[in-house]
Short mmCIF file of C-alpha atoms and ligand atoms in Angstrom, two decimals:
data_model
loop_
_atom_site.label_atom_id
_atom_site.label_comp_id
_atom_site.label_asym_id
_atom_site.label_seq_id
_atom_site.Cartn_x
_atom_site.Cartn_y
_atom_site.Cartn_z
CA MET A 1 0.02 0.03 0.00
CA ILE A 2 1.46 3.44 -1.01
CA LEU A 3 0.81 6.00 1.80
CA MET A 4 -0.21 9.18 0.12
CA THR A 5 -2.00 10.95 3.05
CA PRO A 6 -0.93 14.55 3.83
CA GLY A 7 0.47 13.46 7.19
CA PRO A 8 1.61 11.05 8.35
CA THR A 9 3.74 10.87 5.24
CA PRO A 10 5.80 7.75 4.32
CA VAL A 11 9.33 7.60 5.85
CA PRO A 12 11.97 7.30 3.13
CA GLU A 13 14.46 4.49 3.35
CA PHE A 14 17.47 6.67 4.16
CA ALA A 15 15.62 8.09 7.10
CA ARG A 16 14.53 4.70 8.36
CA ALA A 17 18.20 3.64 8.02
CA ALA A 18 19.37 6.62 10.04
CA MET A 19 16.97 5.60 12.85
CA ALA A 20 17.95 1.97 12.84
CA THR A 21 21.21 2.66 14.71
CA PRO A 22 21.58 1.68 18.47
CA THR A 23 19.84 4.12 20.82
CA ILE A 24 22.07 6.90 22.11
CA HIS A 25 21.65 8.09 25.62
CA HIS A 26 20.39 11.66 25.49
CA ARG A 27 22.78 12.98 28.30
CA THR A 28 25.96 12.28 26.19
CA ALA A 29 28.42 14.46 24.28
CA GLU A 30 27.55 12.15 21.28
CA PHE A 31 23.93 13.16 21.23
CA GLU A 32 24.38 16.71 22.25
CA ALA A 33 26.59 17.16 19.05
CA ILE A 34 23.85 15.75 16.91
CA PHE A 35 21.25 17.91 18.69
CA GLY A 36 23.35 21.01 18.38
CA ALA A 37 23.91 20.38 14.64
CA VAL A 38 20.23 19.85 14.05
CA ARG A 39 19.19 22.92 15.94
CA ASP A 40 21.68 25.04 14.03
CA ARG A 41 20.39 23.86 10.71
CA LEU A 42 16.76 24.26 11.80
CA LYS A 43 17.30 27.79 12.79
CA LYS A 44 18.33 28.64 9.25
CA PHE A 45 15.68 26.38 7.68
CA MET A 46 12.88 27.85 9.67
CA ARG A 47 14.31 31.43 9.57
CA ALA A 48 14.02 31.68 13.26
CA LYS A 49 16.19 33.26 15.96
CA GLU A 50 15.76 30.25 18.06
CA VAL A 51 14.17 26.72 17.87
CA ILE A 52 12.68 24.55 20.53
CA ILE A 53 12.26 20.77 19.87
CA LEU A 54 9.61 18.93 21.80
CA ALA A 55 8.74 15.30 22.22
CA SER A 56 5.14 15.73 21.16
CA THR A 57 2.95 15.75 18.11
CA GLY A 58 2.26 19.23 16.65
CA THR A 59 -0.63 19.93 18.97
CA GLY A 60 1.71 20.01 21.97
CA ALA A 61 3.66 22.84 20.38
CA MET A 62 0.36 24.60 19.53
CA GLU A 63 -0.67 24.25 23.19
CA ALA A 64 2.61 25.62 24.42
CA CYS A 65 2.16 28.65 22.06
CA VAL A 66 -1.33 29.30 23.50
CA THR A 67 -0.10 29.13 27.11
CA HIS A 68 2.92 31.33 26.50
CA PHE A 69 1.88 34.08 24.13
CA ALA A 70 -1.85 34.94 24.76
CA THR A 71 -3.92 36.59 27.30
CA LYS A 72 -6.72 36.95 24.96
CA ALA A 73 -6.65 35.06 21.67
CA LEU A 74 -7.89 35.70 18.21
CA THR A 75 -8.23 32.39 16.43
CA ILE A 76 -8.78 31.87 12.67
CA ASN A 77 -10.96 28.71 11.97
CA ALA A 78 -11.13 27.55 8.41
CA GLY A 79 -10.89 23.89 9.26
CA LYS A 80 -10.18 21.22 12.03
CA PHE A 81 -6.78 22.69 12.83
CA GLY A 82 -8.08 26.28 13.12
CA GLU A 83 -10.83 24.92 15.42
CA ARG A 84 -8.21 23.21 17.43
CA TRP A 85 -6.70 26.82 18.09
CA THR A 86 -10.05 27.83 19.62
CA LYS A 87 -10.42 24.71 21.65
CA LEU A 88 -6.93 25.07 23.02
CA ALA A 89 -7.50 28.81 23.87
CA LYS A 90 -10.64 27.91 25.64
CA ALA A 91 -9.01 25.09 27.51
CA HIS A 92 -6.48 27.53 28.91
CA GLY A 93 -8.92 30.41 29.61
CA LYS A 94 -7.62 32.60 26.83
CA ASN A 95 -11.18 33.72 26.09
CA PRO A 96 -10.80 33.39 22.34
CA THR A 97 -12.59 35.47 19.65
CA GLU A 98 -12.89 33.20 16.68
CA LEU A 99 -13.29 34.16 12.99
CA LYS A 100 -14.83 31.33 11.12
CA TYR A 101 -14.74 30.63 7.44
CA ASP A 102 -15.72 27.85 5.07
CA TRP A 103 -12.96 25.38 4.74
CA ASN A 104 -12.19 26.51 1.10
CA THR A 105 -11.87 30.16 2.02
CA PRO A 106 -8.76 32.00 3.00
CA ALA A 107 -9.00 34.52 5.82
CA PRO A 108 -9.11 38.13 4.51
CA VAL A 109 -6.64 40.50 6.15
CA ASN A 110 -9.26 43.09 6.79
CA ASP A 111 -11.40 40.84 8.91
CA ILE A 112 -8.45 40.27 11.23
CA LEU A 113 -7.60 43.94 11.48
CA ALA A 114 -11.36 44.71 12.16
CA ALA A 115 -11.45 42.11 15.02
CA LEU A 116 -8.30 43.67 16.56
CA GLU A 117 -9.83 47.13 16.15
CA SER A 118 -12.96 46.14 18.07
CA ASP A 119 -11.11 44.40 20.93
CA SER A 120 -7.98 45.99 22.14
CA ALA A 121 -7.52 43.17 24.75
CA ILE A 122 -6.45 40.66 21.91
CA ASP A 123 -2.79 40.18 22.23
CA ALA A 124 -2.12 37.07 20.12
CA VAL A 125 -3.36 35.85 16.66
CA PHE A 126 -3.43 32.16 15.90
CA ILE A 127 -3.66 30.89 12.43
CA GLN A 128 -2.60 27.99 10.13
CA ILE A 129 -0.37 28.72 7.15
CA CYS A 130 -1.79 25.63 5.50
CA GLU A 131 -5.13 24.56 6.93
CA SER A 132 -4.72 20.75 6.15
CA ALA A 133 -8.51 20.06 6.55
CA GLY A 134 -9.25 21.48 3.10
CA GLY A 135 -5.62 21.96 1.79
CA LEU A 136 -6.15 25.75 2.05
CA ARG A 137 -3.39 28.32 2.18
CA HIS A 138 -4.06 31.42 4.23
CA PRO A 139 -2.19 34.64 3.21
CA VAL A 140 -0.39 34.47 6.50
CA GLU A 141 2.63 36.64 5.65
CA GLU A 142 0.35 39.45 4.51
CA ILE A 143 -1.82 39.01 7.60
CA ALA A 144 1.16 39.02 9.88
CA ARG A 145 2.56 42.19 8.29
CA ALA A 146 -0.72 44.02 8.66
CA ILE A 147 -0.99 42.90 12.32
CA LYS A 148 2.44 44.15 13.06
CA ALA A 149 1.93 47.44 11.28
CA LYS A 150 -1.06 48.03 13.52
CA ASN A 151 0.47 46.93 16.79
CA GLU A 152 3.86 45.27 16.95
CA ARG A 153 3.21 43.94 20.34
CA ILE A 154 0.51 41.49 19.22
CA PHE A 155 2.00 38.00 18.81
CA VAL A 156 1.53 36.16 15.45
CA ILE A 157 1.50 32.45 15.93
CA ALA A 158 1.61 30.39 12.77
CA ASP A 159 0.87 26.64 12.60
CA GLY A 160 3.16 25.68 9.69
CA ILE A 161 2.75 21.94 10.33
CA THR A 162 1.95 21.38 6.63
CA ALA A 163 3.94 24.44 5.35
CA VAL A 164 7.44 24.25 6.78
CA GLY A 165 9.48 22.27 4.39
CA VAL A 166 6.93 22.79 1.73
CA GLU A 167 7.73 26.30 0.72
CA PRO A 168 10.06 28.98 2.09
CA ILE A 169 8.07 30.89 4.78
CA ASP A 170 8.80 34.60 5.25
CA THR A 171 9.05 34.86 9.13
CA THR A 172 9.77 38.54 9.32
CA HIS A 173 6.46 39.27 11.18
CA ILE A 174 5.87 35.75 12.66
CA ASP A 175 6.68 35.27 16.33
CA ALA A 176 6.20 31.47 16.53
CA LEU A 177 6.30 29.10 13.54
CA ILE A 178 5.31 25.56 14.48
CA THR A 179 6.00 22.26 12.61
CA GLY A 180 5.98 18.52 13.30
CA SER A 181 7.99 15.48 12.24
CA GLN A 182 5.24 13.51 10.41
CA LYS A 183 4.50 16.04 7.47
CA ALA A 184 7.18 17.49 5.10
CA PHE A 185 10.02 16.05 7.06
CA MET A 186 8.69 12.57 6.36
CA LEU A 187 9.52 11.15 9.82
CA PRO A 188 7.39 9.13 12.20
CA PRO A 189 5.09 11.21 14.40
CA ALA A 190 5.82 12.61 17.91
CA MET A 191 8.41 15.44 17.50
CA ALA A 192 7.31 19.08 17.31
CA ILE A 193 9.36 22.16 16.58
CA ILE A 194 8.77 25.81 17.32
CA GLY A 195 10.79 28.58 15.62
CA LEU A 196 10.87 31.76 17.62
CA SER A 197 11.27 35.50 16.98
CA GLU A 198 13.39 37.81 19.14
CA ARG A 199 10.19 39.14 20.77
CA ALA A 200 8.94 35.64 21.45
CA ILE A 201 12.18 34.72 23.17
CA GLU A 202 11.91 37.90 25.28
CA ARG A 203 8.45 36.94 26.32
CA ILE A 204 9.27 33.52 27.21
CA GLU A 205 12.33 34.59 29.24
CA ALA A 206 10.62 37.50 30.99
CA THR A 207 7.74 35.36 32.23
CA GLY A 208 9.78 32.31 33.09
CA GLY A 209 7.44 30.36 30.80
CA ALA A 210 4.13 28.63 31.50
CA GLY A 211 3.02 25.25 32.68
CA TYR A 212 5.55 22.40 33.34
CA TYR A 213 6.27 19.76 30.69
CA PHE A 214 5.76 22.32 27.87
CA ASN A 215 7.44 25.20 29.68
CA LEU A 216 9.36 26.93 26.95
CA ALA A 217 11.62 28.90 29.33
CA ILE A 218 12.95 25.61 30.80
CA GLU A 219 13.30 24.09 27.35
CA LEU A 220 14.92 27.14 25.85
CA LYS A 221 17.56 27.33 28.72
CA ASN A 222 18.42 23.67 28.21
CA GLN A 223 18.26 23.60 24.43
CA ARG A 224 20.71 26.59 24.21
CA LYS A 225 23.10 24.15 25.89
CA ASN A 226 22.10 21.45 23.34
CA THR A 227 20.21 19.35 25.68
CA THR A 228 16.52 18.97 26.66
CA ALA A 229 14.68 19.42 29.87
CA TRP A 230 13.21 15.94 29.61
CA THR A 231 14.24 12.77 27.65
CA ALA A 232 14.77 13.95 24.07
CA PRO A 233 13.24 12.11 21.14
CA THR A 234 16.61 11.01 20.18
CA THR A 235 15.71 8.65 17.39
CA LEU A 236 13.71 11.26 15.64
CA VAL A 237 16.41 13.84 15.99
CA GLN A 238 18.76 11.38 14.26
CA GLY A 239 16.13 10.98 11.57
CA LEU A 240 15.81 14.79 11.15
CA GLN A 241 19.46 15.16 10.81
CA ALA A 242 19.46 12.74 7.97
CA VAL A 243 16.38 14.54 6.32
CA LEU A 244 17.93 17.90 6.57
CA GLY A 245 21.21 16.39 5.15
CA GLU A 246 19.21 15.01 2.21
CA ILE A 247 17.57 18.34 1.65
CA ASP A 248 21.00 20.02 1.61
CA LYS A 249 22.17 17.41 -0.96
CA ILE A 250 19.29 18.35 -3.27
CA GLY A 251 19.69 22.01 -2.32
CA GLU A 252 17.00 23.78 -0.37
CA GLU A 253 15.91 25.99 -3.40
CA LYS A 254 15.56 22.98 -5.71
CA PHE A 255 13.77 20.98 -3.02
CA TYR A 256 11.06 23.72 -2.77
CA ALA A 257 10.98 24.17 -6.57
CA LEU A 258 10.26 20.37 -7.02
CA THR A 259 7.39 20.56 -4.59
CA ALA A 260 5.99 23.51 -6.48
CA LYS A 261 6.50 21.89 -9.82
CA ARG A 262 4.70 18.73 -8.68
CA HIS A 263 1.83 20.67 -7.40
CA ALA A 264 1.45 22.84 -10.47
CA ALA A 265 1.53 19.78 -12.71
CA GLY A 266 -0.91 17.96 -10.46
CA ILE A 267 -3.43 20.90 -10.44
CA ALA A 268 -3.20 20.98 -14.40
CA ALA A 269 -3.78 17.24 -14.45
CA LEU A 270 -6.80 17.40 -12.10
CA ASN A 271 -8.32 20.10 -14.16
CA ALA A 272 -7.66 17.90 -17.40
CA ILE A 273 -9.79 15.06 -15.86
CA GLY A 274 -12.46 17.48 -14.79
CA ALA A 275 -11.87 17.05 -11.11
CA LYS A 276 -12.91 19.91 -8.85
CA ILE A 277 -10.12 21.51 -6.89
CA TYR A 278 -11.59 22.26 -3.44
CA PRO A 279 -9.78 25.23 -1.83
CA GLN A 280 -9.95 28.69 -3.46
CA LYS A 281 -6.32 29.01 -2.75
CA PRO A 282 -4.70 25.56 -2.68
CA ALA A 283 -1.57 25.02 -0.53
CA LEU A 284 1.37 23.28 -2.17
CA SER A 285 1.45 20.62 0.48
CA MET A 286 -1.38 18.52 -1.03
CA LEU A 287 -3.74 18.08 -3.94
CA THR A 288 -7.41 18.46 -2.58
CA VAL A 289 -10.19 17.29 -4.71
CA TYR A 290 -14.02 17.70 -4.00
CA HIS A 291 -16.14 14.84 -5.24
CA GLU A 292 -19.67 13.90 -4.25
CA ASP A 293 -18.66 10.25 -4.36
CA ALA A 294 -15.17 10.70 -2.71
CA ALA A 295 -15.67 7.93 -0.15
CA ASN A 296 -16.27 5.23 -2.73
CA LEU A 297 -13.48 6.60 -5.03
CA ARG A 298 -11.06 6.33 -2.04
CA LYS A 299 -12.22 2.77 -1.34
CA TRP A 300 -11.50 1.83 -4.93
CA LEU A 301 -8.12 3.53 -4.73
CA LYS A 302 -7.21 1.49 -1.64
CA LYS A 303 -8.58 -1.88 -2.93
CA GLU A 304 -7.57 -1.75 -6.62
CA ALA A 305 -4.73 0.73 -6.73
CA ASP A 306 -3.11 0.05 -3.36
CA LEU A 307 -3.10 3.75 -2.66
CA ASN A 308 -3.99 5.27 0.68
CA ALA A 309 -5.24 8.84 -0.04
CA ALA A 310 -6.83 10.84 2.80
CA GLY A 311 -10.53 11.84 2.90
CA GLY A 312 -12.09 14.89 4.52
CA GLN A 313 -13.27 15.55 8.07
CA ASP A 314 -16.62 16.38 9.63
CA ASP A 315 -19.20 17.51 7.04
CA LEU A 316 -16.65 16.98 4.27
CA LYS A 317 -15.59 13.48 5.43
CA ASP A 318 -16.98 11.71 2.32
CA LYS A 319 -16.54 14.59 -0.06
CA LEU A 320 -12.77 15.15 -0.16
CA ILE A 321 -9.74 13.30 -1.46
CA ARG A 322 -6.38 14.63 -0.31
CA ILE A 323 -3.12 13.48 -1.83
CA ASN A 324 0.12 14.40 -0.21
CA ASN A 325 2.69 16.45 -2.08
CA MET A 326 5.09 17.08 0.80
CA GLY A 327 8.69 15.93 1.19
CA PHE A 328 10.52 13.66 -1.07
CA VAL A 329 7.53 12.50 -3.16
CA ALA A 330 8.47 11.35 -6.55
CA PRO A 331 6.69 12.88 -9.59
CA GLN A 332 5.75 9.40 -10.77
CA GLU A 333 3.88 8.83 -7.46
CA ILE A 334 1.71 11.89 -8.13
CA ALA A 335 1.20 10.98 -11.70
CA TRP A 336 0.20 7.44 -10.59
CA ALA A 337 -2.17 8.77 -7.98
CA ILE A 338 -3.98 11.02 -10.54
CA ASN A 339 -4.07 8.25 -13.12
CA ALA A 340 -5.64 5.91 -10.52
CA LEU A 341 -8.11 8.65 -9.54
CA GLU A 342 -9.06 9.16 -13.27
CA ILE A 343 -9.79 5.35 -13.52
CA ALA A 344 -11.76 5.35 -10.23
CA ILE A 345 -13.87 8.33 -11.55
CA ALA A 346 -14.60 6.41 -14.70
CA LYS A 347 -15.39 3.19 -12.70
CA ALA A 348 -17.95 5.18 -10.71
CA GLY A 349 -19.70 6.14 -13.95
CA GLY A 350 -17.97 9.57 -14.38
CA ARG A 351 -15.85 10.95 -17.12
CA LYS A 352 -14.56 8.23 -19.55
CA TYR A 353 -10.91 7.28 -18.96
CA ASP A 354 -8.51 8.50 -21.62
CA GLY A 355 -5.26 8.97 -19.75
CA ALA A 356 -5.44 12.72 -19.79
CA GLY A 357 -4.50 12.92 -16.16
CA VAL A 358 -1.01 11.28 -16.42
CA LYS A 359 -0.48 12.84 -19.83
CA THR A 360 -1.09 16.36 -18.58
CA PHE A 361 0.90 15.84 -15.46
CA THR A 362 3.90 14.55 -17.45
CA GLU A 363 3.68 17.26 -20.08
CA ASN A 364 3.58 19.97 -17.42
CA TYR A 365 6.15 18.52 -15.12
CA TYR A 366 8.70 18.00 -17.95
CA LYS A 367 7.85 21.05 -20.04
C1 LIG B 1 -1.11 17.48 11.37
C2 LIG B 1 -1.43 18.83 11.70
C3 LIG B 1 -1.42 19.26 12.99
C4 LIG B 1 -1.03 18.49 14.22
O1 LIG B 1 -1.61 17.32 14.51
P1 LIG B 1 -0.96 16.33 15.43
O2 LIG B 1 -1.93 15.12 15.30
O3 LIG B 1 -0.92 16.89 16.88
O4 LIG B 1 0.46 16.10 14.93
C5 LIG B 1 -1.60 20.60 13.33
N1 LIG B 1 -1.92 21.47 12.42
C6 LIG B 1 -1.93 21.12 11.04
C7 LIG B 1 -2.30 22.09 10.03
C8 LIG B 1 -1.67 19.79 10.63
O5 LIG B 1 -1.69 19.47 9.43
#
């Protein structure tokens, strides 16, 4: 079975091999050297002043950002992960104001500015760069710039869990950029990373952090010495070192260009087979198709094409098909997925199969 869900993504063989070595104790010079090297590379990769690595899935890092940066939160909800910001803010008494959008609709900058205008108590804005529920790209850089132009003391927290490693993110106006191991880095789940701005670091240090396990002040103090407060996810850190090394072998710019090229060719191919692209502004991390019969198409893909693509969630559970485009996905995998989808649509009584999907993908990818 080919795993083509937009997280978890399949773990490439070189990464599995890097994680198959004997376990290293985390309180050793050997591990600290690896941890330090990974941290240095990550700071540049995430365009952050500091990075904190947590033994947790992405949600743990989201929670830490809620507890550290908000007194009153503004949350942007255009899908399951935006909704999670609201739930986290409520769970921690951050009294969130929520802006809610259809899952295919990017948040307009003016709505956010208006919300800040009408409530001066809001001191942190929480948003996804890519809202994975509908494969939607929010205009986060533009939103962040506008927020800071209005009031530079408002924290901008960006969930980049399906954006970091997908495209270069301009972090000029972003205070915390979050990612996780099981998306573009193509590692097993359970490691989260937060990239921090100068102001975010100041806040963490001035307050002494919040909470206990996810206390970022305790972590930052330790991680600056290339160690962790609690037991580090050593195996995943070794895996990440291999992944970042592989990205450097390809070249960061080319790695991003390949992702963008697969995505553009994929969109052209989906249009060629008459598939409906779901989001108004598709993120590069995945190809998201709306289809009334999506549940049955996915069943066919699994059973006949050995291909595991993701569905939707909530009301769109049986209406979306989401195909991963993050990480080291080969163009032939996307071409095959679209070809299989074209066959599945024909089998379900839709457009007649003529190979237009794979043909259009190939022509666009290699043009
Ligand atoms: C996967 C994902 C998360 C994190 O989910 P976890 O299950 O905690 O790893 C958060 N936000 C987005 C946008 C995601 O795609």
